[in-house]
């Protein structure tokens, strides 16, 4: 059986790869493109790494696997809770299915796999893993990697004043993780091995404008210092691709995949402020008079964020962790930040809809779902239609042009047992060059509906990522015009490994990319009987308030939440 190597490049874009490969800067990716097939890879909605990587690993849309974002709303309080995909996922991943069929698997730095599950091989979690928590299976691998100084998360995060330090950290952690993955890859002839390089995504988020003279945030100073930062990082990652491909040998199939693409980000849009102005959302009449003691303290600067920053700035990170563990849920007696929380500022008795989450997700305040819902289910379609019509009239006064590219009802994008958790409307603004973000859906003033990103980001996501496939099983088509779907990768790998493809998967085997022998390989599509709970699986760690705060801090550093 041909072995399979998958290299995930989080946020990598085909247009950038094609440009720099043509210039001779990416020889290893170019070689794969020349001897195989490549093209665009359509992500899922919302175009977020959380939803996308889980869709990749399960071959399913978010309506079936249930992960739509990095956070979800508590339907009782409407406060946000971080998502622990490794604990809540109820459908099998690609590597679990391969393991059930006796295939040996190795997966390193995979987002949305915390807490780690038992596999027939090794698993090292990635994005979404709290600091100081178990990140690898088996436990013996965890012990070994900790002893070698391996880590999942960065220690330096982007701000304009420490851009170079952040860049140095990106290279350091990429080097550490890729070198570890390559060494693990060489330990045995894995049937399936995958390593994810996380930082094409973050590099695009923070350095896009420096290399794009057309971007409003482009400056000569930034261009002189970081104008080639994104390109140079792609060149660096290409070197690691070459090392993995050399280790795989010509007898292995190699796939390069990204969860989504990248492009410029111009403005944040306060969607809840727009909903308020449009009459779909109402605030409490006298929010200042109704301030709770928690909000009063927040206005004085006493917040969870403020205390955490103070302790970390004094080198007291261990005190911060002890304090959070000691207080547990009682720490929520303090506000997270100086911004009033959605759950407390909104008059739910008069609110029909609200925005929650990243990019542009709108939910109805639905009777029978939200605790204080007022929209009857038989009025849901009509209210969605009213909001959609109003959104299409939204223009940015700076240029007088429409803001909204598309609005999707949830039934247009999702299906499955988790449909109830889907946003009722998914709003795409200027093809994702305009976005909203959780915690910043309200404007500081009615006039500030549109604003430059407060997070210093100048790049964001795009629906189309990249897939490159080369090896004995793949045809040498070169550039393929019709995009594959992200959900097609899991069933295609199962097919190549001679394993049954579950009928529940939304993706389909990419037979047009396969040579004659490989196209006919594989077990039939049908039901796959998964074993019961794995006795070898480690018990999931207790999710603490410290873990919650740690993940929120990571998401905040990425600009995904406030």
Coordinates of C-alpha atoms in Angstrom, one line a residue:
X1 CA 0.0 0.0 0.0
X2 CA 1.3 3.5 -0.9
X3 CA 2.1 5.6 2.1
X4 CA 0.5 9.0 2.5
X5 CA 2.2 12.2 3.7
X6 CA 0.0 15.4 4.3
X7 CA 1.6 18.7 5.0
X8 CA -0.9 21.3 6.2
X9 CA -0.1 25.0 5.5
X10 CA -2.6 26.9 7.6
X11 CA -3.9 29.9 5.6
X12 CA -1.7 29.3 2.6
X13 CA -3.0 30.8 -0.7
X14 CA -2.6 29.3 -4.2
X15 CA -2.1 32.8 -5.8
X16 CA 0.9 33.5 -3.5
X17 CA 2.4 30.1 -4.1
X18 CA 2.0 30.4 -7.9
X19 CA 3.5 33.8 -7.9
X20 CA 6.5 32.9 -5.9
X21 CA 7.0 29.5 -7.4
X22 CA 7.0 31.1 -10.9
X23 CA 9.8 33.4 -9.6
X24 CA 11.9 30.4 -8.6
X25 CA 11.5 31.1 -4.9
X26 CA 9.6 27.9 -4.0
X27 CA 11.5 25.1 -5.7
X28 CA 10.0 22.2 -3.6
X29 CA 6.4 23.2 -4.0
X30 CA 7.0 24.0 -7.7
X31 CA 8.4 20.5 -8.1
X32 CA 5.3 18.9 -6.6
X33 CA 3.1 21.0 -8.8
X34 CA 5.1 20.0 -11.9
X35 CA 4.9 16.3 -11.3
X36 CA 1.4 16.2 -9.9
X37 CA -1.9 18.1 -9.8
X38 CA -2.8 21.3 -8.0
X39 CA -5.6 23.8 -7.6
X40 CA -7.8 25.7 -5.3
X41 CA -9.3 24.1 -2.3
X42 CA -12.7 25.5 -1.2
X43 CA -13.0 25.9 2.6
X44 CA -16.2 25.8 4.7
X45 CA -18.3 28.6 6.1
X46 CA -17.5 30.3 8.4
X47 CA -14.0 30.6 6.9
X48 CA -12.2 29.9 10.2
X49 CA -9.5 27.5 11.1
X50 CA -11.6 25.9 13.8
X51 CA -14.5 24.9 11.5
X52 CA -12.2 24.2 8.6
X53 CA -9.6 21.9 10.1
X54 CA -12.4 19.8 11.7
X55 CA -14.2 19.6 8.4
X56 CA -10.9 18.5 6.8
X57 CA -10.4 15.8 9.5
X58 CA -13.9 14.5 9.4
X59 CA -14.9 15.0 5.7
X60 CA -18.1 16.7 7.0
X61 CA -19.7 20.1 7.1
X62 CA -20.0 21.9 10.5
X63 CA -23.7 20.9 10.7
X64 CA -22.5 17.3 11.2
X65 CA -19.5 17.8 13.4
X66 CA -20.7 20.8 15.4
X67 CA -17.7 23.1 15.3
X68 CA -18.5 26.5 13.8
X69 CA -16.0 28.8 15.6
X70 CA -13.4 28.9 18.3
X71 CA -16.1 30.0 20.8
X72 CA -19.8 29.2 21.2
X73 CA -22.6 31.0 23.0
X74 CA -24.1 29.6 26.2
X75 CA -27.8 29.7 25.3
X76 CA -28.8 30.4 28.8
X77 CA -26.5 33.3 29.6
X78 CA -25.4 34.2 26.1
X79 CA -21.8 34.4 27.4
X80 CA -19.1 32.9 25.3
X81 CA -17.4 29.6 25.9
X82 CA -14.4 28.2 24.2
X83 CA -14.7 25.1 22.1
X84 CA -12.8 21.9 23.1
X85 CA -13.1 20.0 19.8
X86 CA -11.2 17.0 21.1
X87 CA -13.7 16.5 23.9
X88 CA -16.9 17.4 22.1
X89 CA -16.5 15.8 18.7
X90 CA -18.8 12.9 18.3
X91 CA -17.8 11.8 14.7
X92 CA -14.6 10.0 13.9
X93 CA -11.6 11.8 12.4
X94 CA -9.5 10.6 9.4
X95 CA -6.8 9.2 11.7
X96 CA -9.2 7.4 13.9
X97 CA -10.8 5.7 10.9
X98 CA -7.4 4.8 9.5
X99 CA -6.5 3.3 12.9
X100 CA -9.7 1.3 13.1
X101 CA -8.6 -0.3 9.8
X102 CA -5.2 -1.1 11.2
X103 CA -3.2 1.7 9.6
X104 CA -0.4 3.3 11.6
X105 CA -0.8 7.1 11.9
X106 CA 1.3 10.1 13.0
X107 CA -0.3 13.5 13.4
X108 CA 1.7 16.5 14.6
X109 CA 0.5 20.1 15.5
X110 CA -3.0 19.5 14.4
X111 CA -5.4 22.3 15.3
X112 CA -8.6 21.5 17.2
X113 CA -7.5 18.2 18.6
X114 CA -7.2 19.1 22.3
X115 CA -7.7 17.1 24.5
X116 CA -5.8 14.5 22.6
X117 CA -7.4 11.1 21.9
X118 CA -5.9 7.7 21.6
X119 CA -4.8 6.8 18.1
X120 CA -3.1 3.8 16.4
X121 CA 0.2 5.7 16.5
X122 CA 0.9 9.3 17.8
X123 CA -1.0 12.5 18.0
X124 CA 0.3 15.9 19.0
X125 CA -2.3 18.7 19.3
X126 CA -2.0 22.2 18.0
X127 CA -4.0 25.4 18.0
X128 CA -6.6 25.4 20.8
X129 CA -4.3 23.7 23.3
X130 CA -3.9 25.4 26.7
X131 CA -0.5 26.0 28.1
X132 CA 0.8 23.5 30.6
X133 CA -1.7 20.8 29.6
X134 CA -1.1 17.4 28.1
X135 CA -0.7 17.7 24.3
X136 CA 0.5 14.3 23.0
X137 CA -0.5 10.7 22.8
X138 CA 0.8 8.3 24.0
X139 CA 1.8 9.8 27.4
X140 CA 5.3 8.5 26.9
X141 CA 5.6 10.8 23.8
X142 CA 4.3 13.7 25.9
X143 CA 7.0 13.1 28.5
X144 CA 9.7 12.8 25.8
X145 CA 8.7 16.0 24.0
X146 CA 8.4 18.0 27.2
X147 CA 11.9 16.9 28.1
X148 CA 13.1 18.2 24.7
X149 CA 11.5 21.6 25.2
X150 CA 8.7 21.1 22.7
X151 CA 5.8 23.5 22.9
X152 CA 2.6 24.1 21.1
X153 CA 2.1 27.8 21.7
X154 CA 4.1 30.9 21.1
X155 CA 5.6 33.0 23.9
X156 CA 5.7 36.3 21.9
X157 CA 2.6 37.7 20.2
X158 CA 2.3 40.4 17.6
X159 CA 2.2 44.1 18.4
X160 CA 3.7 46.8 16.2
X161 CA 6.3 47.6 18.8
X162 CA 7.6 44.0 18.9
X163 CA 7.1 43.0 15.3
X164 CA 10.7 41.7 14.9
X165 CA 10.5 39.7 18.2
X166 CA 7.2 38.1 16.9
X167 CA 8.9 37.3 13.6
X168 CA 11.8 35.7 15.4
X169 CA 9.3 33.6 17.5
X170 CA 7.5 32.5 14.4
X171 CA 10.7 31.1 12.9
X172 CA 11.7 29.6 16.2
X173 CA 8.5 27.7 16.8
X174 CA 8.2 26.6 13.1
X175 CA 11.7 25.2 13.3
X176 CA 11.0 23.4 16.6
X177 CA 7.7 21.9 15.5
X178 CA 8.8 20.9 12.0
X179 CA 12.1 19.4 13.2
X180 CA 10.2 17.4 15.8
X181 CA 7.7 16.2 13.3
X182 CA 10.4 15.2 10.8
X183 CA 12.2 13.2 13.4
X184 CA 9.0 11.4 14.4
X185 CA 8.2 10.8 10.7
X186 CA 11.5 8.9 10.4
X187 CA 10.8 6.6 13.4
X188 CA 8.7 4.1 11.5
X189 CA 7.1 3.6 8.1
X190 CA 3.8 5.3 8.9
X191 CA 0.9 4.5 6.6
X192 CA -0.4 8.1 7.2
X193 CA 1.6 11.0 8.5
X194 CA 0.6 14.7 8.8
X195 CA 2.2 17.8 10.1
X196 CA 0.6 21.3 10.2
X197 CA 2.7 24.4 9.8
X198 CA 0.6 27.0 11.6
X199 CA 2.2 30.4 10.7
X200 CA 1.4 31.1 7.0
X201 CA -1.9 32.2 8.6
X202 CA -0.5 34.5 11.3
X203 CA 2.1 36.0 8.9
X204 CA -0.6 37.0 6.5
X205 CA -2.7 38.5 9.4
X206 CA 0.0 40.8 10.6
X207 CA 2.4 41.4 7.6
X208 CA 0.1 41.7 4.6
X209 CA 0.1 45.5 4.4
X210 CA 3.8 45.7 4.6
X211 CA 4.1 43.9 1.3
X212 CA 1.1 45.3 -0.4
X213 CA 1.5 48.9 -1.6
X214 CA -2.2 49.2 -2.4
X215 CA -3.2 48.5 1.2
X216 CA -4.4 51.6 3.2
X217 CA -2.2 50.6 6.1
X218 CA 0.9 50.3 3.9
X219 CA 3.8 52.6 5.0
X220 CA 7.3 53.1 3.7
X221 CA 8.7 52.3 7.1
X222 CA 6.9 49.0 7.4
X223 CA 7.8 48.1 3.9
X224 CA 11.4 48.8 4.4
X225 CA 11.5 46.5 7.5
X226 CA 8.9 43.8 6.7
X227 CA 7.9 44.2 3.0
X228 CA 9.1 40.7 2.2
X229 CA 8.3 39.1 5.5
X230 CA 5.4 37.0 4.2
X231 CA 7.2 36.0 1.0
X232 CA 10.4 35.1 2.9
X233 CA 8.4 32.9 5.4
X234 CA 6.9 31.0 2.5
X235 CA 10.4 30.5 1.1
X236 CA 11.5 29.2 4.5
X237 CA 8.5 26.8 4.8
X238 CA 9.2 25.6 1.3
X239 CA 12.6 24.4 2.6
X240 CA 10.8 22.3 5.2
X241 CA 8.5 20.9 2.5
X242 CA 11.6 19.7 0.7
X243 CA 12.9 17.9 3.7
X244 CA 9.7 16.1 4.3
X245 CA 9.3 15.1 0.6
X246 CA 12.9 13.8 0.6
X247 CA 12.2 11.7 3.7
X248 CA 8.9 10.4 2.1
X249 CA 10.7 9.2 -1.0
X250 CA 9.2 8.9 -4.5
X251 CA 7.1 5.8 -3.4
X252 CA 4.9 7.9 -1.2
X253 CA 1.9 10.1 -2.0
X254 CA 2.3 13.7 -0.9
X255 CA -0.5 16.2 -0.4
X256 CA -0.1 19.9 0.5
X257 CA -3.4 21.4 1.9
X258 CA -4.5 24.6 3.5
X259 CA -7.7 25.1 5.5
X260 CA -8.4 28.5 3.8
X261 CA -6.6 31.2 1.8
X262 CA -5.5 34.7 2.7
X263 CA -6.0 38.3 1.5
X264 CA -6.1 41.9 2.6
X265 CA -8.2 43.0 5.6
X266 CA -9.3 46.6 5.5
X267 CA -12.0 47.3 8.1
X268 CA -13.8 45.9 11.1
X269 CA -17.6 46.3 11.0
X270 CA -19.6 46.5 14.3
X271 CA -22.5 44.3 13.2
X272 CA -24.3 44.6 16.5
X273 CA -24.2 48.4 16.2
X274 CA -25.6 48.1 12.7
X275 CA -28.4 45.8 14.0
X276 CA -29.1 48.4 16.7
X277 CA -29.3 51.2 14.2
X278 CA -31.5 49.0 11.9
X279 CA -33.9 48.3 14.8
X280 CA -33.3 44.6 15.2
X281 CA -31.4 44.9 18.5
X282 CA -32.1 47.1 21.5
X283 CA -29.9 48.1 24.4
X284 CA -31.1 48.6 27.9
X285 CA -32.5 52.1 28.4
X286 CA -30.0 53.3 31.0
X287 CA -27.0 51.1 30.8
X288 CA -24.9 53.4 32.9
X289 CA -27.5 53.6 35.7
X290 CA -27.8 49.8 35.5
X291 CA -24.1 49.0 35.9
X292 CA -23.5 46.0 38.0
X293 CA -20.6 46.1 40.6
X294 CA -18.6 44.0 38.1
X295 CA -19.1 46.7 35.4
X296 CA -18.2 49.5 37.8
X297 CA -14.9 47.8 38.6
X298 CA -14.3 47.2 34.9
X299 CA -14.7 50.9 34.2
X300 CA -12.1 51.5 36.9
X301 CA -9.7 49.1 35.1
X302 CA -10.2 46.1 37.4
X303 CA -10.7 43.3 34.9
X304 CA -9.5 39.7 34.4
X305 CA -7.5 40.9 31.4
X306 CA -6.0 43.7 33.3
X307 CA -4.9 41.6 36.3
X308 CA -3.5 38.9 33.9
X309 CA -1.4 41.5 32.0
X310 CA -0.1 43.0 35.2
X311 CA 1.0 39.6 36.6
X312 CA 2.6 38.5 33.4
X313 CA 4.4 41.8 32.9
X314 CA 5.9 41.3 36.4
X315 CA 7.0 37.7 35.5
X316 CA 4.3 36.3 37.8
X317 CA 2.7 33.9 35.3
X318 CA 2.7 31.1 37.9
X319 CA 0.9 33.3 40.4
X320 CA -1.7 34.1 37.6
X321 CA -2.3 30.3 37.0
X322 CA -2.5 29.6 40.8
X323 CA -5.0 32.4 41.3
X324 CA -7.2 31.2 38.4
X325 CA -7.1 27.6 39.7
X326 CA -7.9 28.7 43.2
X327 CA -10.8 31.0 42.3
X328 CA -12.3 28.6 39.6
X329 CA -15.6 29.9 38.3
X330 CA -15.6 32.7 40.9
X331 CA -13.1 34.6 38.8
X332 CA -16.0 35.5 36.5
X333 CA -17.2 37.8 39.2
X334 CA -14.7 40.2 37.5
X335 CA -15.5 41.3 34.0
X336 CA -13.2 40.0 31.3
X337 CA -12.5 43.5 29.9
X338 CA -13.7 47.0 30.2
X339 CA -16.2 46.4 27.4
X340 CA -19.7 45.6 28.5
X341 CA -20.7 42.0 27.8
X342 CA -23.3 41.2 25.2
X343 CA -25.3 39.3 27.7
X344 CA -25.6 42.3 30.0
X345 CA -26.0 45.3 27.7
X346 CA -28.7 44.0 25.4
X347 CA -32.4 44.3 26.2
X348 CA -33.4 40.8 25.1
X349 CA -37.1 41.5 25.6
X350 CA -37.0 43.7 22.5
X351 CA -34.1 42.2 20.5
X352 CA -34.8 40.1 17.4
X353 CA -31.2 39.3 16.4
X354 CA -27.6 39.7 17.5
X355 CA -24.1 39.1 16.1
X356 CA -21.8 36.7 17.9
X357 CA -18.5 35.3 16.7
X358 CA -15.9 36.0 14.0
X359 CA -16.3 37.3 10.5
X360 CA -20.1 37.9 10.3
X361 CA -22.4 35.5 12.1
X362 CA -25.9 36.7 13.0
X363 CA -28.3 34.7 15.3
X364 CA -32.0 35.2 15.9
X365 CA -33.2 35.7 19.4
X366 CA -35.3 32.6 18.9
X367 CA -38.1 31.4 21.2
X368 CA -37.4 27.9 22.5
X369 CA -33.6 28.2 21.8
X370 CA -32.3 31.4 23.4
X371 CA -33.4 31.7 27.1
X372 CA -35.0 35.1 26.5
X373 CA -36.0 34.5 22.9
X374 CA -38.8 36.6 21.4
X375 CA -38.8 35.6 17.7
X376 CA -41.4 32.8 17.1
X377 CA -40.1 29.9 15.0
X378 CA -42.7 30.6 12.4
X379 CA -41.4 34.1 12.0
X380 CA -37.7 33.1 11.7
X381 CA -37.6 33.0 7.9
X382 CA -39.3 36.4 7.6
X383 CA -37.0 38.1 10.1
X384 CA -34.0 36.6 8.3
X385 CA -35.3 38.0 5.0
X386 CA -35.8 41.5 6.6
X387 CA -32.2 41.5 7.9
X388 CA -30.8 40.3 4.6
X389 CA -32.6 43.0 2.7
X390 CA -31.4 45.7 5.0
X391 CA -27.8 44.3 4.9
X392 CA -27.8 44.6 1.2
X393 CA -28.4 48.4 1.6
X394 CA -25.4 48.8 3.9
X395 CA -22.7 51.0 2.3
X396 CA -19.4 52.3 3.7
X397 CA -19.6 56.1 3.7
X398 CA -15.9 56.3 3.0
X399 CA -16.5 55.2 -0.6
X400 CA -20.2 54.9 -1.0
X401 CA -20.0 51.3 -2.1
X402 CA -22.0 48.3 -0.8
X403 CA -20.4 46.3 2.0
X404 CA -22.2 43.0 1.8
X405 CA -21.1 40.5 -0.8
X406 CA -23.4 37.7 0.2
X407 CA -25.8 36.6 3.0
X408 CA -26.5 32.9 3.5
X409 CA -29.3 31.2 5.5
X410 CA -27.9 28.4 7.6
X411 CA -29.9 25.8 5.5
X412 CA -27.9 26.9 2.5
X413 CA -24.5 26.1 4.1
X414 CA -25.1 23.4 6.7
X415 CA -27.0 20.2 7.3
X416 CA -26.8 17.6 10.0
X417 CA -27.6 17.0 13.7
X418 CA -25.8 20.2 14.8
X419 CA -27.7 22.6 12.6
X420 CA -29.4 24.3 15.5
X421 CA -26.0 25.7 16.6
X422 CA -25.3 27.2 13.2
X423 CA -25.6 31.0 12.7
X424 CA -29.0 31.8 11.3
X425 CA -27.2 34.2 8.8
X426 CA -23.6 34.1 7.7
X427 CA -22.6 37.5 6.3
X428 CA -19.7 37.9 3.8
X429 CA -18.5 41.6 3.6
X430 CA -16.3 42.7 0.7
X431 CA -15.2 39.1 0.2
X432 CA -13.9 39.0 3.8
X433 CA -11.9 42.2 3.4
X434 CA -14.4 43.6 6.0
X435 CA -15.2 41.5 9.0
X436 CA -16.7 41.6 12.5
X437 CA -15.2 39.9 15.5
X438 CA -16.6 38.5 18.8
X439 CA -16.5 41.2 21.5
X440 CA -16.2 44.1 19.1
X441 CA -19.7 43.9 17.5
X442 CA -20.6 47.2 19.2
X443 CA -19.1 50.5 18.0
X444 CA -17.7 52.9 20.6
X445 CA -20.0 55.5 18.9
X446 CA -22.8 55.3 16.3
X447 CA -20.5 57.1 13.8
X448 CA -17.8 54.4 14.2
X449 CA -19.7 51.5 12.5
X450 CA -16.6 51.0 10.3
X451 CA -13.0 51.2 11.6
X452 CA -9.5 50.0 10.8
X453 CA -8.8 46.7 12.7
X454 CA -8.0 47.4 16.3
X455 CA -5.8 44.3 16.4
X456 CA -3.2 45.8 13.9
X457 CA -4.1 43.0 11.5
X458 CA -3.9 43.9 7.8
X459 CA -4.7 40.4 6.4
X460 CA -7.5 37.9 6.9
X461 CA -9.0 34.7 5.4
X462 CA -10.3 33.8 2.0
X463 CA -12.5 30.9 1.0
X464 CA -10.1 29.4 -1.4
X465 CA -7.0 27.6 -0.1
X466 CA -4.7 25.3 -1.9
X467 CA -4.2 21.6 -2.6
X468 CA -1.2 20.1 -4.3
X469 CA -1.0 16.3 -4.8
X470 CA 1.9 14.3 -6.2
X471 CA 3.1 10.7 -6.0
X472 CA 2.4 7.3 -7.5
X473 CA -1.4 7.6 -7.1
X474 CA -1.9 11.0 -8.7
X475 CA -2.1 12.1 -12.3
X476 CA 0.2 14.9 -13.5
X477 CA -2.7 17.3 -14.5
X478 CA -0.8 20.4 -13.5
X479 CA -3.3 23.2 -12.7
X480 CA -6.8 21.9 -12.3
X481 CA -9.5 24.5 -13.0
X482 CA -12.3 23.0 -10.8
X483 CA -11.6 23.4 -7.1
X484 CA -11.8 20.5 -4.7
X485 CA -13.7 20.9 -1.5
X486 CA -11.8 20.7 1.8
X487 CA -14.1 17.9 2.8
X488 CA -12.9 15.8 -0.2
X489 CA -9.4 15.2 1.3
X490 CA -10.4 12.8 4.1
X491 CA -12.4 10.4 1.8
X492 CA -9.6 10.6 -0.8
X493 CA -7.0 9.6 1.7
X494 CA -9.2 6.7 3.0
X495 CA -9.6 5.5 -0.6
X496 CA -5.9 5.6 -1.2
X497 CA -5.3 3.6 2.0
X498 CA -7.8 1.0 0.9
X499 CA -10.3 1.9 3.6
X500 CA -14.0 2.2 3.5
X501 CA -15.4 5.8 3.2
X502 CA -18.2 6.4 5.6
X503 CA -21.5 7.3 3.8
X504 CA -21.9 10.1 6.3
X505 CA -19.0 12.1 4.9
X506 CA -20.0 15.0 2.7
X507 CA -16.7 14.9 0.8
X508 CA -16.1 12.7 -2.2
X509 CA -13.1 10.8 -3.4
X510 CA -11.2 13.0 -5.9
X511 CA -11.1 10.3 -8.6
X512 CA -10.3 12.7 -11.4
X513 CA -7.0 13.5 -9.7
X514 CA -6.0 9.8 -9.4
X515 CA -4.3 7.6 -11.9
X516 CA -6.1 4.5 -13.3
X517 CA -4.9 2.0 -10.7
X518 CA -5.5 4.3 -7.7
X519 CA -8.9 5.4 -8.9
X520 CA -10.1 1.9 -8.7
X521 CA -8.5 1.2 -5.4
X522 CA -10.3 1.4 -2.1
X523 CA -13.2 -0.3 -0.2
X524 CA -16.7 0.7 -1.2
X525 CA -18.5 3.7 0.4
X526 CA -20.7 2.6 3.2
X527 CA -21.2 2.5 6.9
X528 CA -18.1 2.1 9.0
X529 CA -18.5 0.4 12.4
X530 CA -16.3 2.3 14.8
X531 CA -15.2 0.5 18.0
X532 CA -16.6 1.6 21.3
X533 CA -14.6 3.8 23.7
X534 CA -10.9 3.1 23.6
X535 CA -9.7 1.9 26.9
X536 CA -6.2 3.3 26.0
X537 CA -7.6 6.8 25.6
X538 CA -6.4 9.2 28.3
X539 CA -9.1 10.6 30.5
X540 CA -9.8 14.2 29.3
X541 CA -8.3 16.7 31.7
X542 CA -10.7 18.7 33.8
X543 CA -11.4 22.0 31.9
X544 CA -10.5 24.8 34.4
X545 CA -11.2 28.5 34.4
X546 CA -7.4 28.9 33.8
X547 CA -7.8 26.8 30.6
X548 CA -10.7 29.0 29.5
X549 CA -8.7 32.2 30.1
X550 CA -5.6 30.8 28.4
X551 CA -7.5 29.9 25.2
X552 CA -9.3 33.2 25.1
X553 CA -5.9 34.9 25.5
X554 CA -4.5 33.0 22.5
X555 CA -7.6 33.9 20.4
X556 CA -7.2 37.5 21.5
X557 CA -3.6 37.5 20.4
X558 CA -4.7 36.2 17.0
X559 CA -7.4 38.9 16.8
X560 CA -10.2 36.4 16.8
X561 CA -11.9 37.7 19.9
X562 CA -11.7 40.7 22.2

